[in-house]
Structure formats: structure tokens, C-alpha cells
Short mmCIF file of C-alpha atoms in Angstrom, two decimals:
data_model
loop_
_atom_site.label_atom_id
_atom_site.label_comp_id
_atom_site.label_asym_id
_atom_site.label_seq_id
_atom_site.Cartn_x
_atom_site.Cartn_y
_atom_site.Cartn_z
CA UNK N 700 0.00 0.00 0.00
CA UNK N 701 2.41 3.00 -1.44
CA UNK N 702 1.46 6.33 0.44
CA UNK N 703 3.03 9.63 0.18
CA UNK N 704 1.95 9.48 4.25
CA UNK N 705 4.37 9.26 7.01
CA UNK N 706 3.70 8.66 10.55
CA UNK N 707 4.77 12.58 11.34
CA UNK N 708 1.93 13.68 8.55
CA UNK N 709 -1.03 10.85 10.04
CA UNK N 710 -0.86 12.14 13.49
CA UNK N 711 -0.39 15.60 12.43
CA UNK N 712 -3.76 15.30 10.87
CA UNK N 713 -4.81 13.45 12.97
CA UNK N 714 -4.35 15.43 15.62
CA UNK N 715 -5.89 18.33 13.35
CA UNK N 716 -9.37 16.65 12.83
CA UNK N 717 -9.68 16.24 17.07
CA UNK N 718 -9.04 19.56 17.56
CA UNK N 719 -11.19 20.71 14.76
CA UNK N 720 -13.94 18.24 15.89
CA UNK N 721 -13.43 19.01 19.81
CA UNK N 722 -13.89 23.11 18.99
CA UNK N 723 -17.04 22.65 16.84
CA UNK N 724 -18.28 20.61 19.50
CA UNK N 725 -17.51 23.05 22.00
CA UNK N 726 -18.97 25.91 19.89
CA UNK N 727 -22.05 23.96 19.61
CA UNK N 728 -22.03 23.38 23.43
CA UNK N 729 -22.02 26.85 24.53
CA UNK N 730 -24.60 28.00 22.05
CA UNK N 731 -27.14 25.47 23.46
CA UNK N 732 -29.60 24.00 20.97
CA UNK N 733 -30.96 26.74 18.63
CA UNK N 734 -31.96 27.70 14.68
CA UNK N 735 -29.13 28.39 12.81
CA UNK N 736 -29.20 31.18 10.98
CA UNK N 737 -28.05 31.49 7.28
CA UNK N 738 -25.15 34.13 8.25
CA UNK N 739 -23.94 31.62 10.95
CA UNK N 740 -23.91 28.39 8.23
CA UNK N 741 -22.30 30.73 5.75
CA UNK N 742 -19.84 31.12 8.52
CA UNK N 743 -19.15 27.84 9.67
CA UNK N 744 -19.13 26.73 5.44
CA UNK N 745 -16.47 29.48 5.01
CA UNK N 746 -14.39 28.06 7.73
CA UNK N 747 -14.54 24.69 6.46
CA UNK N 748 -14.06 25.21 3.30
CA UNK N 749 -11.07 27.70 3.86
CA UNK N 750 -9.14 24.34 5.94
CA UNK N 751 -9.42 22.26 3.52
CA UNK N 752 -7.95 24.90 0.46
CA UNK N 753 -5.24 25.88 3.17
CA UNK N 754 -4.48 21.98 4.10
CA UNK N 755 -4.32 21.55 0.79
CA UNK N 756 -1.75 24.46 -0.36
CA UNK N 757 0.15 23.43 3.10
CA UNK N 758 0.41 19.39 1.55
CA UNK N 759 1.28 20.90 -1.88
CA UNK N 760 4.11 23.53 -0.78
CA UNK N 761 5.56 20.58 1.55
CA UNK N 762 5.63 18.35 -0.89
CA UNK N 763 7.51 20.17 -3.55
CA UNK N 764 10.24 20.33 -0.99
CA UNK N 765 10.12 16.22 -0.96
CA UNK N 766 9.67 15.43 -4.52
CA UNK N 767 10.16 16.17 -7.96
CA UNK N 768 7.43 19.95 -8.64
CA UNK N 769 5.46 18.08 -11.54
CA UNK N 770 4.37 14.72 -8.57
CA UNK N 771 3.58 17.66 -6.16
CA UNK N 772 1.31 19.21 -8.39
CA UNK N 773 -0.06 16.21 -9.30
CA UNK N 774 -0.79 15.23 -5.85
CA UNK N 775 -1.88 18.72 -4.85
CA UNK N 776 -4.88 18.39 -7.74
CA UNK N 777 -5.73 14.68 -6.60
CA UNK N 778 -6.86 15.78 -3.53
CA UNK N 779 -8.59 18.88 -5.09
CA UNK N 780 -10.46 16.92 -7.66
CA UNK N 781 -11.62 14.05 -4.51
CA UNK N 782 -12.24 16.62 -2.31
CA UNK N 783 -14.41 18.27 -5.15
CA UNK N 784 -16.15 14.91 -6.03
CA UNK N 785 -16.79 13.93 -2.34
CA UNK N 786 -18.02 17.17 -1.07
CA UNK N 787 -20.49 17.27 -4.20
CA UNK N 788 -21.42 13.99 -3.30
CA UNK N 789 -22.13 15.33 0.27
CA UNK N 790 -24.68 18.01 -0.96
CA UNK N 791 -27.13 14.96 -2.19
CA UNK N 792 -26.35 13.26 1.09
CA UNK N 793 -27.65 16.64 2.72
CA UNK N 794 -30.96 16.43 0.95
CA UNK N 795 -31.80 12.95 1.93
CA UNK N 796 -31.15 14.69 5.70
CA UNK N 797 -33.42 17.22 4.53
CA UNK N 798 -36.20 15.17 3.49
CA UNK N 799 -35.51 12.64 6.40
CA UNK N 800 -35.79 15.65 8.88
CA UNK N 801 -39.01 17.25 7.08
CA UNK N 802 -40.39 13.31 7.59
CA UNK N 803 -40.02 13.04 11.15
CA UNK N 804 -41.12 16.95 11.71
CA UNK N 805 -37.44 16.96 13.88
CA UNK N 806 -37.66 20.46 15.43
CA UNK N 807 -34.37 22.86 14.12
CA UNK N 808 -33.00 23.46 17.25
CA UNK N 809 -32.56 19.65 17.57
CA UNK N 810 -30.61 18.55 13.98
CA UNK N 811 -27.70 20.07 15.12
CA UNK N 812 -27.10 17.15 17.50
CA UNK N 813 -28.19 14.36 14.69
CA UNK N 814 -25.98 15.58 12.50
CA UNK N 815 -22.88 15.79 14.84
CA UNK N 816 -23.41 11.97 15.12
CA UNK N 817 -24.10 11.67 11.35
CA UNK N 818 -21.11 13.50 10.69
CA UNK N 819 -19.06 11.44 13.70
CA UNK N 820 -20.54 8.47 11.79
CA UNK N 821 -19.64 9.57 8.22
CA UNK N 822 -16.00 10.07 9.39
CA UNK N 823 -15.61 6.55 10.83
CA UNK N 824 -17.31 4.45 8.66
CA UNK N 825 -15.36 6.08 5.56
CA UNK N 826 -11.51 5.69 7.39
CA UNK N 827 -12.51 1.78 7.74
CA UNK N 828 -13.89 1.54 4.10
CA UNK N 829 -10.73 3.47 2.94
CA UNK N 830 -8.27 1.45 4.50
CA UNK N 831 -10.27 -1.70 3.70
CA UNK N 832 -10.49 -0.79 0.18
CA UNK N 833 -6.81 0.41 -0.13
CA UNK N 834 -5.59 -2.82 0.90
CA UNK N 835 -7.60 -4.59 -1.13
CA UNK N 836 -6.66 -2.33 -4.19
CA UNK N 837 -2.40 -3.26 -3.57
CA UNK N 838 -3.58 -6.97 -3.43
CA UNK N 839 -5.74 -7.43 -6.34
CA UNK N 840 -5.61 -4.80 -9.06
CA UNK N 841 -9.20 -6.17 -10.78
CA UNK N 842 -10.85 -4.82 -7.68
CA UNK N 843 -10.85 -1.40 -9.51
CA UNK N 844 -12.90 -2.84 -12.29
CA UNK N 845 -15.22 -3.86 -9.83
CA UNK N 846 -15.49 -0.36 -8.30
CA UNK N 847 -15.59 1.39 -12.08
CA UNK N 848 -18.75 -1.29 -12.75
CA UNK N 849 -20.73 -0.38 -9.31
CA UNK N 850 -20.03 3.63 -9.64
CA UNK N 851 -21.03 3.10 -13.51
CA UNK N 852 -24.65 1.06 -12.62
CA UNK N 853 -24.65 3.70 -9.57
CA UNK N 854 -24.40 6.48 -11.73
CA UNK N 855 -27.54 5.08 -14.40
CA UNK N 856 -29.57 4.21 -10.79
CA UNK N 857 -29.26 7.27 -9.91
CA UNK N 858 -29.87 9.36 -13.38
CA UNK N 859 -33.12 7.09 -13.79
CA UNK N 860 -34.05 7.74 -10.00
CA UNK N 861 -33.18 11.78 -10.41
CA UNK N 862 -36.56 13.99 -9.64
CA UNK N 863 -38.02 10.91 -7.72
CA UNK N 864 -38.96 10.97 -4.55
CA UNK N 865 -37.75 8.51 -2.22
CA UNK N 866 -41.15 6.66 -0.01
CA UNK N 867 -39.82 6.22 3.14
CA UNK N 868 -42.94 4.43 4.16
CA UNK N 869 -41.81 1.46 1.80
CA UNK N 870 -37.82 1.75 4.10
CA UNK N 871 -37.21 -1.83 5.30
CA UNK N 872 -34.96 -0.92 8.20
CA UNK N 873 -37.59 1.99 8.86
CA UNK N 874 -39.99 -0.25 8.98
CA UNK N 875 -37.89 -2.61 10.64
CA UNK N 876 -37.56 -0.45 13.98
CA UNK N 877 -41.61 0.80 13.83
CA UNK N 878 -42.86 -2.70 14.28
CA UNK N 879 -39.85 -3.81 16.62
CA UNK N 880 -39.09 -1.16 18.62
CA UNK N 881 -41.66 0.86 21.98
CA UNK N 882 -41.93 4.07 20.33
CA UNK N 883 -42.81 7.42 22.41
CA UNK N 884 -45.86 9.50 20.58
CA UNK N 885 -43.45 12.89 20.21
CA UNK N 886 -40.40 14.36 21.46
CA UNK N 887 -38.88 14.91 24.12
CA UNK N 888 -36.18 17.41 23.82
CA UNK N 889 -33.01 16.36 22.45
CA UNK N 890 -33.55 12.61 24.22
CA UNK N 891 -32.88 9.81 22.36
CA UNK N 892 -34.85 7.48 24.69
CA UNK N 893 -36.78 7.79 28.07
CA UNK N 894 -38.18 5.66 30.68
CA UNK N 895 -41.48 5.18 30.99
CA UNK N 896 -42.96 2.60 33.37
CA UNK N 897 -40.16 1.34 33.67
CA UNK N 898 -39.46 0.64 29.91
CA UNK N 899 -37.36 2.01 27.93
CA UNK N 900 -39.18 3.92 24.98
CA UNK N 901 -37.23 5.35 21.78
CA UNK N 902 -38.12 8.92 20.67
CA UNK N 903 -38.69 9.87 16.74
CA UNK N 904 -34.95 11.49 16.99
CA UNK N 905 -33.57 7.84 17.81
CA UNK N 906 -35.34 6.86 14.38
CA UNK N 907 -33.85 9.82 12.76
CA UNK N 908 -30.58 8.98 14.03
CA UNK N 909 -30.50 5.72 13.01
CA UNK N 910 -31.51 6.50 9.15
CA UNK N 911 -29.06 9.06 8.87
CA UNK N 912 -26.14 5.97 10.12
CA UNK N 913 -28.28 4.36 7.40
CA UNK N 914 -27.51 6.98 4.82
CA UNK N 915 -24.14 7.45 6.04
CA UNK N 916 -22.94 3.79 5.21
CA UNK N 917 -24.92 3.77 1.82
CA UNK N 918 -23.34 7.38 1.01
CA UNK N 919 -20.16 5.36 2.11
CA UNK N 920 -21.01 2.85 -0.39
CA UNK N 921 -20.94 5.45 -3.51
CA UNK N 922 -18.14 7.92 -2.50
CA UNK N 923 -14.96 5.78 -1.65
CA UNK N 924 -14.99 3.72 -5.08
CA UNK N 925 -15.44 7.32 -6.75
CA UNK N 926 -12.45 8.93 -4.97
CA UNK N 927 -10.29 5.60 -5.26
CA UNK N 928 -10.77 6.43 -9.26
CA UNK N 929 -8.82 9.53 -8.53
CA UNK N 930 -5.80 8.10 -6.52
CA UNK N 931 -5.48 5.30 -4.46
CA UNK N 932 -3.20 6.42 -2.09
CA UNK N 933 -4.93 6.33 1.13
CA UNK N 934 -3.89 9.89 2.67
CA UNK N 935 -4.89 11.66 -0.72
CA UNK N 936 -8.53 9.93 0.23
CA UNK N 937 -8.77 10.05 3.70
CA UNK N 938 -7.94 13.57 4.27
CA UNK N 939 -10.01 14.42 1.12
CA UNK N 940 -12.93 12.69 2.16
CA UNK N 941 -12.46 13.93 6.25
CA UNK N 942 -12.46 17.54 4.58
CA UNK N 943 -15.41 17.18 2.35
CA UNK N 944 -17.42 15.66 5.62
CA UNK N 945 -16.34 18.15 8.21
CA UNK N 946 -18.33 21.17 6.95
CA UNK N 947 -21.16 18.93 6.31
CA UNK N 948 -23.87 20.41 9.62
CA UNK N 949 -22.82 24.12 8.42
CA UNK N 950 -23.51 22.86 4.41
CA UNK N 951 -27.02 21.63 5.60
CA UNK N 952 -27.94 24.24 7.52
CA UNK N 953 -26.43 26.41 4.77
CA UNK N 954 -28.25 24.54 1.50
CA UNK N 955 -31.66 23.53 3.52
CA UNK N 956 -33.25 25.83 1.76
CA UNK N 957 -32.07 25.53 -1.17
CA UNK N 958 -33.27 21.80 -2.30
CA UNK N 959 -35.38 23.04 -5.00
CA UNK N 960 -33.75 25.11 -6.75
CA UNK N 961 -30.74 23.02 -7.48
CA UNK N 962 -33.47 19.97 -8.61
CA UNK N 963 -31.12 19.22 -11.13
CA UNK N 964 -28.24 18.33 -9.20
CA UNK N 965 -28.77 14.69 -9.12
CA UNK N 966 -28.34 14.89 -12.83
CA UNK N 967 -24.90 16.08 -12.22
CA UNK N 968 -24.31 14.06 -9.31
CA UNK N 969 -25.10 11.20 -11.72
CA UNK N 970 -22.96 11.97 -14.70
CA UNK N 971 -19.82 12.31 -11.85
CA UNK N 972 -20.18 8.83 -11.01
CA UNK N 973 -20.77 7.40 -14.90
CA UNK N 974 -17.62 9.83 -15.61
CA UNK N 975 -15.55 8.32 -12.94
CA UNK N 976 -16.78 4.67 -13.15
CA UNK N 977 -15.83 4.73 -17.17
CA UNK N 978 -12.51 6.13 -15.96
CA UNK N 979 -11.87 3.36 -13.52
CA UNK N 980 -12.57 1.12 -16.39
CA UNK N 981 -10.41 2.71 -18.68
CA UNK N 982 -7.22 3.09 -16.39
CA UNK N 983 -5.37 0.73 -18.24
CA UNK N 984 -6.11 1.86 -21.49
CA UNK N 985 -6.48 5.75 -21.36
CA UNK N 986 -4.42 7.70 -18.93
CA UNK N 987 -6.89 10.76 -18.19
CA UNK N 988 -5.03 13.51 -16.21
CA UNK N 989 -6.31 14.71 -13.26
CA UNK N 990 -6.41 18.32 -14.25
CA UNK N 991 -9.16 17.01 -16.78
CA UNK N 992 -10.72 14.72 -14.54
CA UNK N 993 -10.96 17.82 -12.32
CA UNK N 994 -12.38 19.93 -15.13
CA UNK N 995 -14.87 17.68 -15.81
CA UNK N 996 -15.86 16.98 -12.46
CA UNK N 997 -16.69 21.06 -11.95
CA UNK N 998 -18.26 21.32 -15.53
CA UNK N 999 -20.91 18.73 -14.72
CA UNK N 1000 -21.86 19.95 -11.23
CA UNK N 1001 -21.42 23.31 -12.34
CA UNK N 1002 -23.66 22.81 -14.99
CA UNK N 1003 -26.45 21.04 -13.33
CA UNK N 1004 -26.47 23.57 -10.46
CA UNK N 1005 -26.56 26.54 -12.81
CA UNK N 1006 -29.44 24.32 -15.31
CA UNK N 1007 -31.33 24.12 -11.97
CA UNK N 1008 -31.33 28.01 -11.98
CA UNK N 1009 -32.61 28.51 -15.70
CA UNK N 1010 -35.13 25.80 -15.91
CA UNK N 1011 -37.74 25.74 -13.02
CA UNK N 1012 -38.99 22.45 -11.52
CA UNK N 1013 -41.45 20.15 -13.24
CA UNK N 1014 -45.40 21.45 -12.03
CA UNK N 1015 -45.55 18.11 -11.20
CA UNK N 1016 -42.61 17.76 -9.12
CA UNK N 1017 -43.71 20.94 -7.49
CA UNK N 1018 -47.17 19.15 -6.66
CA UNK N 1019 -45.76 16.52 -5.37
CA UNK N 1020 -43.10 18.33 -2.70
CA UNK N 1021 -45.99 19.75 -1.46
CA UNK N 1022 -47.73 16.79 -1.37
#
């Protein structure tokens, strides 16, 4: 498993994402629960978003110290192009929080909490798929193949699926945990559970919580084979993926209201993951650079998101979000 990662650069990031993750928490501690505004997701998005450009300048300058300029800048635009891909990715995980959160009727001073654990989740689950995947990758070299063939039949599922509504009602593990599970009529504050003659009964946010782990190993699912297309060297995807999940609360608070007008996006989204599986497939055949896998990458999302503005939704699909 080649990495450009020593053990002086792991637990420097390391150490970056706990003290990132321990001061968010913190901030979100002393502000209690509580709506958050657009100015204050703008913030927060800013932030994010200005760590991972800055981490990535900081790996790219460091790097041309180590290595021949042209691999630096290479490198550098590998973990542009999955941080790019991922945090797209993100913004159609967000709406499937959005539309899980409109389900349940979760009050908006309480998703804050969910979606630390979703992104806590989102972070875990992905550094044991990486590392899983990685290893398998410097094993057995067909296992890209396999990943280009899932991303490719992801990518049609997903084009086909694009301006459908998901029916939750029809959710087998949903389902699942209705019929299995004591249930409590409402909420009760941020609890997860309470006791109730002497039972333990499960509020609506413990349902939330566990569809958004749901999600967050399904969205685990799509993204790693679609960065592993990129480079396969597991720091590149790690820290790109940590990034791209990091701002994720602040990007949903941030793009919440903004699920219909970028109806188009799964369009994009969809193309990405045809575009990278075909890639995948291709590796030993066509060399694409990275620079045009990059250029690509922004072209379709920037295209669907900009579509989305010039064409207004469907009557129908308008009918049936307010259905």
C-alpha cells in the first residue's frame, strides 16, 4: 500500500481533525440548541471550506520540498479533484437529511445534535472503508474494475431515479424499527430514549438517528470507489474525504433551503459517477489527467447547479413536494 503518508503527517492530521472536531463541538455546546441562521452556516461553510484549500496548499508547498514539482502538483490536484467529487457527493447526502428531517417533523434546534453523530458516523465508517479498500486495491488490481462497474450502474440508478422521490414508508430498516421497537408518541427534547414505566421507549430522533447511520454507510457505499478512481493512495482519500465531511452540519444548515432550486443536481451528481466509473474502467487503457478529470468533475456539477437556476422544476414535481 504506497502512500506519500508518514507517521509525522497521520498524526499531524490526525491530531488536526480532534481539535477541529473538539472546537465545533464546543462551539455547539455553549450555544445550546438553537436555529441556525443562514449568516452563521455561511460562517461555519467558510471556515470549512477555507481548511481544507489551506491543508491543501500546506500538503502541496511541503511536498515540492520532498519530490520532484510536476508529482507535487499532481498530488496537490488529486486531492482537489476528490475533495471536489466527495463534497459534491455530500450536498445529495444533505438532501436525503433534509427530506428525512421534514419526515419526522425533527424540530431545528434539535438537527444540530443528529448531525454531529451523522457527521461522527460519516468520518468513521469512511476511514474503515478506505483502508479496507486500499488494501484490497495493492492486493488485487481487478478490484478497480469492480469499483468502475458499481459507480457506472450507480451512476444510471441514480440518473433514472433523479426527480423521484424517495417513499420512506416502503424503508425496510424503517420499517424494521416501527414494528420492533416501543416508540414514544413525540419528542422529548433532544432525548434519544426515556423511561417510561419502567421501559425504555425510543423517541422519533432515535429513528432519525439511526436512518441518517443508514444513509451514512450507503453514502459510504458510492463515495470511496469514486475517490479511489482519482488516486489510491490512502492519505490523498482520507484527508479528502475527512475535509469534504467536516463542513457537512454548516452545508445543511447552509443549502436547507435551497433543495429546490438546485433539482437538477442529481443529474450532475449522476454523470460524476458514470464519468468516474468509465474512468476506472479505462485506467489501463487511457491515462486521463487529473487536471481534466478535475475539469470535468466542476463542468458537470457546475452545470447542473446553474441548469437548476434557468429551468424551473417540473409542475408536477412541485405538486408533489408539497404533497
Amino acid at each position: 500500500m504506497q502512500t506519500i503518508g508518514t507517521p509525522v503527517m497521520w498524526a499531524a492530521f490526525a491530531a488536526f481533525i480532534v481539535i477541529a472536531l473538539a472546537v465545533d463541538l464546543l462551539v455547539l455546546r455553549q450555544n445550546g440548541p438553537h436555529k441556525v441562521s443562514a449568516r452563521e452556516a455561511l460562517t461555519w461553510s467558510a471556515v470549512w471550506i477555507a481548511l481544507a484549500l489551506l491543508f491543501n496548499t500546506g500538503l502541496w508547498w511541503y511536498l515540492k520540498g520532498q519530490m520532484p514539482g510536476v508529482d507535487a502538483d499532481r498530488i496537490g490536484l488529486e486531492f482537489l479533484t476528490g475533495y471536489l467529487v466527495e463534497k459534491a457527493l455530500a450536498v445529495d447526502n444533505i438532501f436525503i437529511f433534509l427530506m428525512l428531517f421534514t419526515y419526522f417533523g425533527v424540530p431545528a434546534a434539535s438537527q444540530q445534535r443528529v448531525l454531529v453523530f451523522g457527521v461522527l458516523g460519516a468520518i468513521a465508517l469512511r476511514a474503515i472503508m478506505i483502508f479496507v479498500g486500499a488494501a484490497l486495491i495493492a492486493q488485487f488490481h481487478w478490484i478497480l474494475y469492480v469499483f468502475g462497474l458499481f459507480l457506472l450502474g450507480t451512476g444510471a440508478k441514480m440518473l433514472w431515479a433523479a426527480g423521484q422521490q424517495p417513499n420512506l414508508e416502503n424503508n425496510p430498516v424503517l420499517r424494521w424499527l416501527t414494528t420492533r421497537l416501543p416508540l414514544t408518541r413525540g419528542y422529548h427534547g433532544e432525548s434519544l430514549w426515556i423511561g417510561e414505566g419502567g421501559r425504555r421507549r425510543y423517541t422519533p430522533l432515535f429513528l432519525v438517528l439511526v436512518m441518517i447511520g443508514v444513509t451514512d454507510v450507503i453514502f459510504a457505499v458510492d463515495s470511496i470507489p469514486a475517490i479511489f478512481a482519482i488516486t489510491t493512495d490512502p492519505f490523498i482519500v482520507l484527508t479528502s474525504n475527512v475535509f469534504a465531511v467536516l463542513g457537512l452540519r454548516a452545508l445543511y444548515f447552509l443549502l436547507a433551503g435551497m433543495a429546490e432550486k438546485f433539482h437538477l443536481l442529481s443529474y450532475g451528481l449522476a454523470c460524476v459517477l458514470i464519468f468516474i466509473g468509465a474512468k476506472m474502467l479505462l485506467l489501463d487503457v487511457v491515462k486521463i489527467p487529473v487536471a481534466l478529470s478535475l475539469g470535468v468533475v466542476a463542468a458537470l456539477i457546475g452545470s447542473a447547479m446553474l441548469l437548476s437556476l434557468w429551468i424551473p422544476p417540473r409542475a408536477a414535481d412541485k405538486a408533489q413536494e408539497a404533497a
